Coordinates of C-alpha atoms (C1' of nucleotides) in Angstrom, one line a residue:
Chain F
M1 CA -102.7 -23.6 -36.3
N2 CA -103.1 -22.4 -32.8
T3 CA -106.8 -22.0 -32.3
L4 CA -108.7 -22.6 -29.1
P5 CA -110.5 -25.9 -28.6
K6 CA -113.9 -25.8 -30.2
S7 CA -115.7 -26.0 -26.9
Q8 CA -113.9 -22.9 -25.7
Q9 CA -114.8 -21.1 -28.8
K10 CA -118.5 -21.8 -28.2
R11 CA -118.3 -20.7 -24.6
D12 CA -116.6 -17.5 -25.7
A13 CA -119.3 -16.9 -28.4
L14 CA -122.0 -17.4 -25.8
V15 CA -120.3 -14.9 -23.4
K16 CA -119.9 -12.3 -26.2
A17 CA -123.5 -12.7 -27.3
T18 CA -124.7 -12.4 -23.7
I19 CA -122.9 -9.1 -23.3
R20 CA -124.2 -7.6 -26.5
L21 CA -127.8 -8.7 -26.1
V22 CA -128.0 -7.7 -22.4
N23 CA -126.6 -4.3 -23.3
N24 CA -129.3 -3.8 -26.0
N25 CA -132.3 -5.4 -24.4
G26 CA -131.6 -5.9 -20.7
F27 CA -131.1 -9.4 -19.2
H28 CA -134.7 -10.5 -18.7
A29 CA -135.6 -9.3 -22.2
T30 CA -132.9 -11.5 -23.8
P31 CA -134.1 -15.0 -24.2
M32 CA -131.7 -17.9 -24.2
S33 CA -132.9 -18.7 -27.7
K34 CA -131.5 -15.4 -28.9
I35 CA -128.3 -15.8 -27.1
A36 CA -127.9 -19.2 -28.7
K37 CA -128.8 -17.9 -32.2
M38 CA -126.2 -15.0 -32.0
A39 CA -123.6 -17.5 -30.8
E40 CA -124.5 -19.8 -33.6
V41 CA -125.2 -22.6 -31.2
S42 CA -128.2 -24.7 -30.2
P43 CA -130.1 -23.6 -27.1
G44 CA -129.4 -26.8 -25.4
T45 CA -125.7 -26.3 -25.8
I46 CA -125.8 -23.3 -23.4
Y47 CA -126.6 -25.8 -20.6
L48 CA -123.4 -27.7 -21.2
Y49 CA -121.4 -24.7 -20.1
F50 CA -123.8 -22.9 -17.7
K51 CA -126.1 -24.3 -15.1
N52 CA -128.9 -21.9 -16.0
K53 CA -129.6 -18.3 -17.1
Q54 CA -128.6 -16.8 -13.7
D55 CA -125.4 -18.8 -13.7
L56 CA -124.6 -17.5 -17.2
V57 CA -124.9 -13.9 -16.3
N58 CA -123.0 -14.3 -13.0
Q59 CA -120.1 -16.0 -14.8
V60 CA -120.1 -13.3 -17.5
Y61 CA -120.1 -10.6 -14.9
I62 CA -117.2 -12.1 -12.9
E63 CA -115.1 -12.6 -16.1
V64 CA -115.7 -9.2 -17.5
K65 CA -114.9 -7.6 -14.1
A66 CA -111.7 -9.6 -14.0
A67 CA -110.7 -8.5 -17.5
F68 CA -111.4 -4.9 -16.4
S69 CA -109.2 -4.9 -13.4
E70 CA -106.5 -6.8 -15.3
F71 CA -106.6 -3.9 -17.7
A72 CA -106.8 -1.2 -15.0
F73 CA -103.7 -2.5 -13.1
R74 CA -101.8 -4.0 -16.0
D75 CA -98.8 -1.6 -15.6
Y76 CA -99.0 -1.1 -11.9
K77 CA -95.8 -1.5 -10.0
E78 CA -95.3 -1.1 -6.2
D79 CA -92.3 1.2 -6.8
L80 CA -94.2 3.9 -8.6
T81 CA -94.9 7.1 -6.8
V82 CA -98.5 7.5 -5.6
K83 CA -99.1 10.2 -8.2
E84 CA -97.6 8.1 -11.1
G85 CA -99.5 5.0 -10.0
F86 CA -102.8 6.9 -9.8
K87 CA -102.3 8.4 -13.2
N88 CA -101.6 5.1 -14.8
I89 CA -104.7 3.5 -13.2
W90 CA -107.0 6.4 -13.9
K91 CA -105.9 6.5 -17.6
N92 CA -106.3 2.7 -17.9
I93 CA -109.8 2.8 -16.5
A94 CA -110.7 5.6 -18.8
E95 CA -109.3 3.8 -21.7
F96 CA -111.2 0.6 -20.8
K97 CA -114.5 2.4 -20.4
L98 CA -114.2 4.2 -23.7
K99 CA -112.6 1.5 -25.8
E100 CA -113.9 -1.7 -24.4
F101 CA -117.3 -0.1 -24.5
E102 CA -119.5 -3.1 -24.6
E103 CA -117.8 -4.8 -21.6
A104 CA -117.9 -1.6 -19.6
M105 CA -121.6 -0.9 -20.4
F106 CA -122.4 -4.4 -19.3
L107 CA -120.6 -3.9 -16.0
S108 CA -122.5 -0.7 -15.5
Q109 CA -125.8 -2.4 -16.0
C110 CA -124.9 -5.2 -13.7
D111 CA -123.8 -2.8 -11.0
N112 CA -127.1 -0.8 -11.2
T113 CA -129.7 -3.6 -11.3
P114 CA -130.6 -6.7 -9.3
I115 CA -129.7 -9.1 -12.1
I116 CA -126.5 -10.2 -10.4
D117 CA -126.7 -12.1 -7.2
E118 CA -125.0 -10.9 -4.1
P119 CA -122.0 -13.4 -4.0
S120 CA -121.0 -12.5 -7.5
R121 CA -121.3 -8.8 -6.6
Q122 CA -119.0 -9.3 -3.6
E123 CA -116.6 -11.2 -5.9
G124 CA -116.5 -8.2 -8.2
L125 CA -115.8 -5.7 -5.4
K126 CA -112.6 -7.4 -4.5
H127 CA -110.9 -6.1 -7.6
L128 CA -110.8 -2.6 -6.3
Q129 CA -108.4 -3.4 -3.6
P130 CA -105.1 -2.4 -5.2
L131 CA -106.5 1.1 -5.9
L132 CA -107.7 1.5 -2.3
D133 CA -104.2 0.4 -1.1
L134 CA -102.6 3.0 -3.3
L135 CA -104.8 5.7 -2.0
E136 CA -104.1 4.7 1.6
R137 CA -100.4 4.9 0.9
G138 CA -100.9 8.3 -0.5
Q139 CA -102.7 9.4 2.6
K140 CA -99.9 8.1 4.8
E141 CA -97.5 10.1 2.7
G142 CA -99.7 13.2 3.2
I143 CA -100.3 13.5 -0.6
I144 CA -103.9 12.4 -0.7
K145 CA -106.8 14.0 1.3
P146 CA -107.5 12.2 4.6
V147 CA -111.0 11.2 3.8
S148 CA -112.8 7.9 3.3
P149 CA -111.5 6.0 0.3
Y150 CA -115.0 5.8 -1.0
M151 CA -115.2 9.5 -1.1
L152 CA -111.9 9.6 -3.1
Y153 CA -113.2 7.0 -5.5
A154 CA -116.5 8.8 -5.9
F155 CA -114.9 12.1 -7.0
S156 CA -111.9 10.7 -9.0
I157 CA -112.9 7.4 -10.7
Y158 CA -116.7 7.3 -10.7
P159 CA -117.0 10.3 -13.0
I160 CA -115.5 8.2 -15.8
A161 CA -118.7 6.1 -15.8
F162 CA -120.7 9.3 -16.5
F163 CA -118.6 10.0 -19.6
M164 CA -119.2 6.4 -20.8
N165 CA -122.9 6.9 -20.4
M166 CA -122.8 10.2 -22.3
Q167 CA -120.8 8.7 -25.0
E168 CA -123.3 6.0 -25.6
R169 CA -126.0 8.6 -26.2
A170 CA -123.6 10.6 -28.3
I171 CA -124.3 13.6 -26.0
F172 CA -120.7 14.2 -25.0
K173 CA -117.6 12.6 -26.2
L174 CA -114.2 12.5 -24.5
T175 CA -111.5 13.6 -26.9
R176 CA -107.8 13.3 -26.4
E177 CA -107.7 16.8 -25.0
N178 CA -110.5 16.7 -22.5
I179 CA -109.3 13.3 -21.2
E180 CA -106.3 15.2 -20.0
E181 CA -108.6 17.9 -18.6
A182 CA -110.7 15.2 -16.9
Y183 CA -107.6 13.5 -15.4
E184 CA -106.5 16.9 -14.0
M185 CA -109.8 17.4 -12.3
A186 CA -109.7 13.9 -10.9
W187 CA -106.3 14.3 -9.4
N188 CA -107.2 17.7 -8.2
S189 CA -110.2 16.4 -6.3
I190 CA -108.2 13.9 -4.3
K191 CA -104.7 15.5 -3.8
V192 CA -104.3 17.4 -0.6
Chain R
M1 CA -162.1 14.9 4.2
N2 CA -159.7 16.0 1.6
T3 CA -158.6 12.7 0.0
L4 CA -157.7 12.2 -3.6
P5 CA -160.3 10.7 -5.9
K6 CA -160.3 6.9 -5.7
S7 CA -159.0 6.6 -9.3
Q8 CA -155.9 8.8 -8.5
Q9 CA -155.3 6.7 -5.4
K10 CA -155.2 3.5 -7.5
R11 CA -152.9 5.1 -10.0
D12 CA -150.6 6.3 -7.2
A13 CA -150.5 2.8 -5.7
L14 CA -149.6 1.3 -9.0
V15 CA -146.8 3.8 -9.5
K16 CA -145.4 3.1 -6.0
A17 CA -145.7 -0.7 -6.4
T18 CA -143.8 -0.4 -9.7
I19 CA -141.0 1.5 -8.2
R20 CA -140.6 -0.9 -5.3
L21 CA -140.8 -4.1 -7.4
V22 CA -138.6 -2.9 -10.2
N23 CA -136.0 -1.9 -7.6
N24 CA -136.0 -5.3 -6.1
N25 CA -136.4 -7.5 -9.1
G26 CA -135.7 -5.5 -12.2
F27 CA -138.5 -4.5 -14.7
H28 CA -138.7 -7.6 -16.8
A29 CA -138.7 -9.8 -13.7
T30 CA -141.7 -8.0 -12.2
P31 CA -145.0 -9.3 -13.6
M32 CA -148.0 -7.1 -14.0
S33 CA -149.8 -9.5 -11.7
K34 CA -147.4 -8.7 -8.9
I35 CA -147.7 -5.0 -9.4
A36 CA -151.4 -5.3 -9.3
K37 CA -151.3 -7.4 -6.1
M38 CA -149.0 -5.0 -4.3
A39 CA -151.2 -2.1 -5.4
E40 CA -154.3 -4.1 -4.2
V41 CA -155.9 -3.8 -7.6
S42 CA -156.9 -6.2 -10.3
P43 CA -154.5 -6.8 -13.1
G44 CA -157.0 -5.5 -15.6
T45 CA -157.2 -2.2 -13.8
I46 CA -153.6 -1.4 -14.7
Y47 CA -154.8 -1.1 -18.3
L48 CA -157.3 1.6 -17.4
Y49 CA -154.4 3.9 -16.5
F50 CA -151.5 2.7 -18.7
K51 CA -151.5 1.5 -22.3
N52 CA -149.2 -1.4 -21.5
K53 CA -146.2 -2.3 -19.5
Q54 CA -143.7 -0.2 -21.4
D55 CA -146.1 2.8 -21.0
L56 CA -146.3 2.2 -17.3
V57 CA -142.5 2.3 -16.8
N58 CA -142.1 5.3 -19.1
Q59 CA -144.7 7.3 -17.1
V60 CA -143.3 6.3 -13.8
Y61 CA -139.8 7.3 -15.0
I62 CA -141.0 10.7 -16.2
E63 CA -142.9 11.4 -13.0
V64 CA -140.2 10.4 -10.6
K65 CA -137.7 12.5 -12.7
A66 CA -140.0 15.5 -12.4
A67 CA -140.3 15.0 -8.6
F68 CA -136.6 14.8 -8.4
S69 CA -135.9 18.1 -10.2
E70 CA -138.8 19.8 -8.4
F71 CA -136.9 18.8 -5.2
A72 CA -133.5 19.7 -6.5
F73 CA -134.5 23.2 -7.6
R74 CA -137.2 23.9 -5.0
D75 CA -135.4 26.9 -3.4
Y76 CA -133.6 28.1 -6.5
K77 CA -133.8 31.8 -7.1
E78 CA -132.2 33.7 -10.0
D79 CA -130.8 36.3 -7.6
L80 CA -128.7 33.9 -5.6
T81 CA -125.0 34.0 -6.3
V82 CA -123.6 31.1 -8.3
K83 CA -121.9 29.7 -5.2
E84 CA -125.0 29.9 -3.1
G85 CA -127.2 28.5 -5.9
F86 CA -124.9 25.6 -6.5
K87 CA -124.7 24.8 -2.8
N88 CA -128.5 24.7 -2.5
I89 CA -128.9 22.5 -5.5
W90 CA -126.1 20.1 -4.6
K91 CA -127.5 19.7 -1.1
N92 CA -131.0 19.1 -2.4
I93 CA -129.8 16.4 -4.8
A94 CA -127.8 14.7 -2.0
E95 CA -130.8 14.9 0.3
F96 CA -133.1 13.4 -2.4
K97 CA -130.8 10.6 -3.3
L98 CA -130.3 9.6 0.3
K99 CA -133.8 10.2 1.7
E100 CA -136.0 9.5 -1.2
F101 CA -134.0 6.4 -1.7
E102 CA -136.5 4.2 -3.6
E103 CA -137.2 6.9 -6.1
A104 CA -133.6 7.6 -6.6
M105 CA -132.6 4.0 -7.0
F106 CA -135.4 3.6 -9.6
L107 CA -134.0 6.5 -11.6
S108 CA -130.5 5.0 -11.4
Q109 CA -131.7 1.7 -12.7
C110 CA -133.6 3.4 -15.6
D111 CA -130.6 5.5 -16.5
N112 CA -128.4 2.5 -16.7
T113 CA -130.5 0.0 -18.6
P114 CA -132.5 -0.2 -21.8
I115 CA -135.9 -0.4 -20.1
I116 CA -136.8 3.2 -20.8
D117 CA -137.4 4.1 -24.4
E118 CA -135.5 7.0 -26.0
P119 CA -138.2 9.7 -26.0
S120 CA -138.8 9.3 -22.3
R121 CA -135.1 9.4 -21.7
Q122 CA -134.9 12.7 -23.6
E123 CA -137.8 14.0 -21.6
G124 CA -135.9 13.2 -18.4
L125 CA -132.7 15.0 -19.6
K126 CA -134.4 18.3 -20.0
H127 CA -134.7 18.7 -16.2
L128 CA -131.0 19.3 -15.9
Q129 CA -131.2 22.6 -17.7
P130 CA -131.4 25.1 -14.7
L131 CA -128.2 23.6 -13.3
L132 CA -126.4 23.8 -16.7
D133 CA -127.6 27.5 -16.9
L134 CA -126.3 28.2 -13.5
L135 CA -122.9 26.7 -14.3
E136 CA -122.7 28.7 -17.5
R137 CA -123.4 31.9 -15.6
G138 CA -120.6 30.9 -13.2
Q139 CA -118.3 30.5 -16.1
K140 CA -119.2 33.9 -17.5
E141 CA -118.4 35.4 -14.0
G142 CA -115.1 33.6 -14.0
I143 CA -116.0 31.6 -10.9
I144 CA -116.4 28.2 -12.5
K145 CA -113.8 26.3 -14.6
P146 CA -114.2 26.9 -18.3
V147 CA -114.8 23.3 -19.3
S148 CA -117.7 21.4 -20.7
P149 CA -120.8 21.5 -18.4
Y150 CA -120.8 17.7 -18.7
M151 CA -117.3 17.6 -17.2
L152 CA -118.5 19.8 -14.4
Y153 CA -121.5 17.6 -13.8
A154 CA -119.5 14.4 -13.8
F155 CA -117.1 15.6 -11.1
S156 CA -119.5 17.5 -8.8
I157 CA -123.0 15.9 -9.0
Y158 CA -122.5 12.5 -10.4
P159 CA -120.5 11.3 -7.4
I160 CA -123.6 11.5 -5.3
A161 CA -125.0 8.6 -7.2
F162 CA -122.1 6.5 -6.0
F163 CA -122.8 7.3 -2.4
M164 CA -126.4 6.2 -3.0
N165 CA -125.2 2.9 -4.4
M166 CA -122.8 2.3 -1.5
Q167 CA -125.5 3.1 0.9
E168 CA -127.8 0.5 -0.5
R169 CA -125.1 -2.2 0.0
A170 CA -124.4 -0.8 3.5
I171 CA -120.8 -0.4 2.5
F172 CA -120.4 3.3 3.1
K173 CA -122.9 5.7 4.6
L174 CA -122.9 9.5 4.2
T175 CA -123.2 11.1 7.6
R176 CA -123.9 14.7 8.4
E177 CA -120.2 15.4 8.6
N178 CA -119.0 13.8 5.4
I179 CA -121.9 15.3 3.5
E180 CA -120.2 18.6 4.3
E181 CA -116.8 17.1 3.3
A182 CA -118.3 15.8 0.1
Y183 CA -119.9 19.1 -0.8
E184 CA -116.5 20.8 -0.3
M185 CA -114.9 18.3 -2.7
A186 CA -117.7 18.9 -5.2
W187 CA -117.4 22.7 -5.1
N188 CA -113.6 22.4 -5.2
S189 CA -113.7 20.3 -8.3
I190 CA -115.6 22.9 -10.4
K191 CA -114.5 26.3 -8.9
V192 CA -111.8 28.0 -10.8
Chain X
dT1 C1' -181.2 4.0 -13.7
dT2 C1' -177.2 4.5 -16.2
dA3 C1' -172.6 5.4 -17.2
dA4 C1' -168.1 4.7 -15.5
dA5 C1' -164.8 2.0 -13.1
dA6 C1' -163.1 -2.3 -11.8
dT7 C1' -162.7 -7.1 -11.9
dG8 C1' -160.5 -11.7 -12.8
dA9 C1' -160.8 -15.8 -15.6
dA10 C1' -159.4 -16.8 -20.1
dT11 C1' -156.2 -16.6 -24.1
dG12 C1' -152.3 -17.1 -26.8
dA13 C1' -147.6 -16.2 -27.1
dA14 C1' -143.0 -16.7 -25.3
dC15 C1' -139.7 -18.5 -22.4
dG16 C1' -136.3 -21.5 -19.7
dT17 C1' -135.0 -26.0 -19.5
dT18 C1' -134.8 -31.0 -20.7
dC19 C1' -133.6 -35.2 -23.0
dA20 C1' -133.9 -38.6 -26.8
dT21 C1' -131.4 -38.4 -30.8
dT22 C1' -127.6 -37.2 -33.9
dT23 C1' -123.0 -35.7 -34.9
dT24 C1' -118.3 -35.3 -33.9
dT25 C1' -114.0 -36.7 -31.9
dC26 C1' -110.3 -39.7 -31.3
dA27 C1' -107.8 -43.7 -29.6
dT28 C1' -107.0 -48.0 -31.4
dA29 C1' -107.1 -52.1 -34.6
dG30 C1' -106.6 -53.7 -39.0
Chain J
dC1 C1' -103.2 -44.7 -43.7
dT2 C1' -108.0 -46.2 -43.0
dA3 C1' -111.7 -48.2 -40.5
dT4 C1' -114.1 -48.8 -36.3
dG5 C1' -116.8 -47.9 -32.4
dA6 C1' -117.4 -46.0 -28.1
dA7 C1' -117.5 -41.7 -25.6
dA8 C1' -118.2 -36.8 -25.7
dA9 C1' -120.4 -32.9 -27.6
dA10 C1' -124.1 -30.8 -29.7
dT11 C1' -128.6 -30.6 -31.3
dG12 C1' -133.5 -28.9 -31.4
dA13 C1' -138.2 -30.4 -30.8
dA14 C1' -141.1 -30.8 -27.0
dC15 C1' -142.8 -29.7 -22.2
dG16 C1' -144.6 -27.2 -18.7
dT17 C1' -144.8 -22.7 -16.9
dT18 C1' -145.3 -17.9 -16.8
dC19 C1' -146.7 -13.7 -18.5
dA20 C1' -149.0 -9.5 -20.8
dT21 C1' -153.2 -8.4 -22.3
dT22 C1' -158.3 -8.8 -23.2
dC23 C1' -163.1 -8.6 -22.4
dA24 C1' -167.6 -10.3 -20.7
dT25 C1' -169.3 -9.5 -16.4
dT26 C1' -169.9 -7.2 -11.9
dT27 C1' -169.6 -3.4 -8.9
dT28 C1' -169.6 1.4 -7.8
dA29 C1' -171.0 6.2 -8.2
dA30 C1' -174.1 9.9 -8.9

DNA sequence: TTAAAATGAATGAACGTTCATTTTTCATAG
DNA sequence: CTATGAAAAATGAACGTTCATTCATTTTAA
């Protein structure tokens, strides 16, 4: 047997329940009692792992964000070309947002509401750095447009979030083919 | 004197207060009592204009969305070329998101959380139609890439929302020059 | 004078958090 | 291997607060 310690299992269950309930109801409309019930734990137990409700959502945010960038940069190597590196990262981000749907939707909600406090937000922003570095390298090599990295991000990576939102409402779904199409548009928008 | 009737003034004050407070605290963390206080109205008065809290936020959403598309398409004429028409609309949307900041942030929060109910959401989506029509016309003329309109939207319009978010956190600010730059990238990403 | 608009205290439900109690864990003794 | 008991983990009923909503009363408008 190689299971996690019980306490870790409970914490994980609480994190998972928080993600799911916040996605469905919003943070302030999900009571601690419901989080506890979904995690099959007593309400009091939450306070063994988290200081309070705000601390709970902050911790979940930071952990999901870390999992996201772990996934995004999992196969990143310094010795890849800028083009290869960007393609890997872009595809990873797209895969995460479309497959790890609940986690991605949770991040999107946190990034667009005041439920996360500013320190945790800052913490989350750090994870973008490797991508910004790569883009900068591309600019030095004359491969990437010489504009603000935020501009590059907005036109190449940010659109993926739109697809995620559309997918939730079943309005538009990225298939294998138009993922390729989308990637080409992304690269196109930043390459010189 | 050409003022609005008193009752309309109160309703307007309530709508304004809702936008501001929801932006700062999130919907479920803004009590009706605070909305009333900011609007300088009694809590009971809210229920003369809105059925309940959900109805309040739904109505505000729909009205702000309508104001947004009114602004976006204000100078749209059928006889403009696709390129001219797109440029007008793009610039209007950018202007709205950066100048009518509170309204735009409110929409962003509604579009990324479960606070709005599905019928109101559908209602809000309709407003995009003129843009989709224009893009389709462009595709027929062979000017616009023959891909899903959602793909075109994601890469040309959606990035503006990112700039708005960055502006709020004072991380990156669109200036007159890089608005031009951004527009060029947007057009570039959809033109054939 | 009367109808409409507005008020704000009152109500009851729901929530976050606490803490006295119970259950589980586990090192050690028998 | 089993029994023991103390420490750690978990429980859930209870508490105090906050909130959305109501409605008897007052104010305003015409």
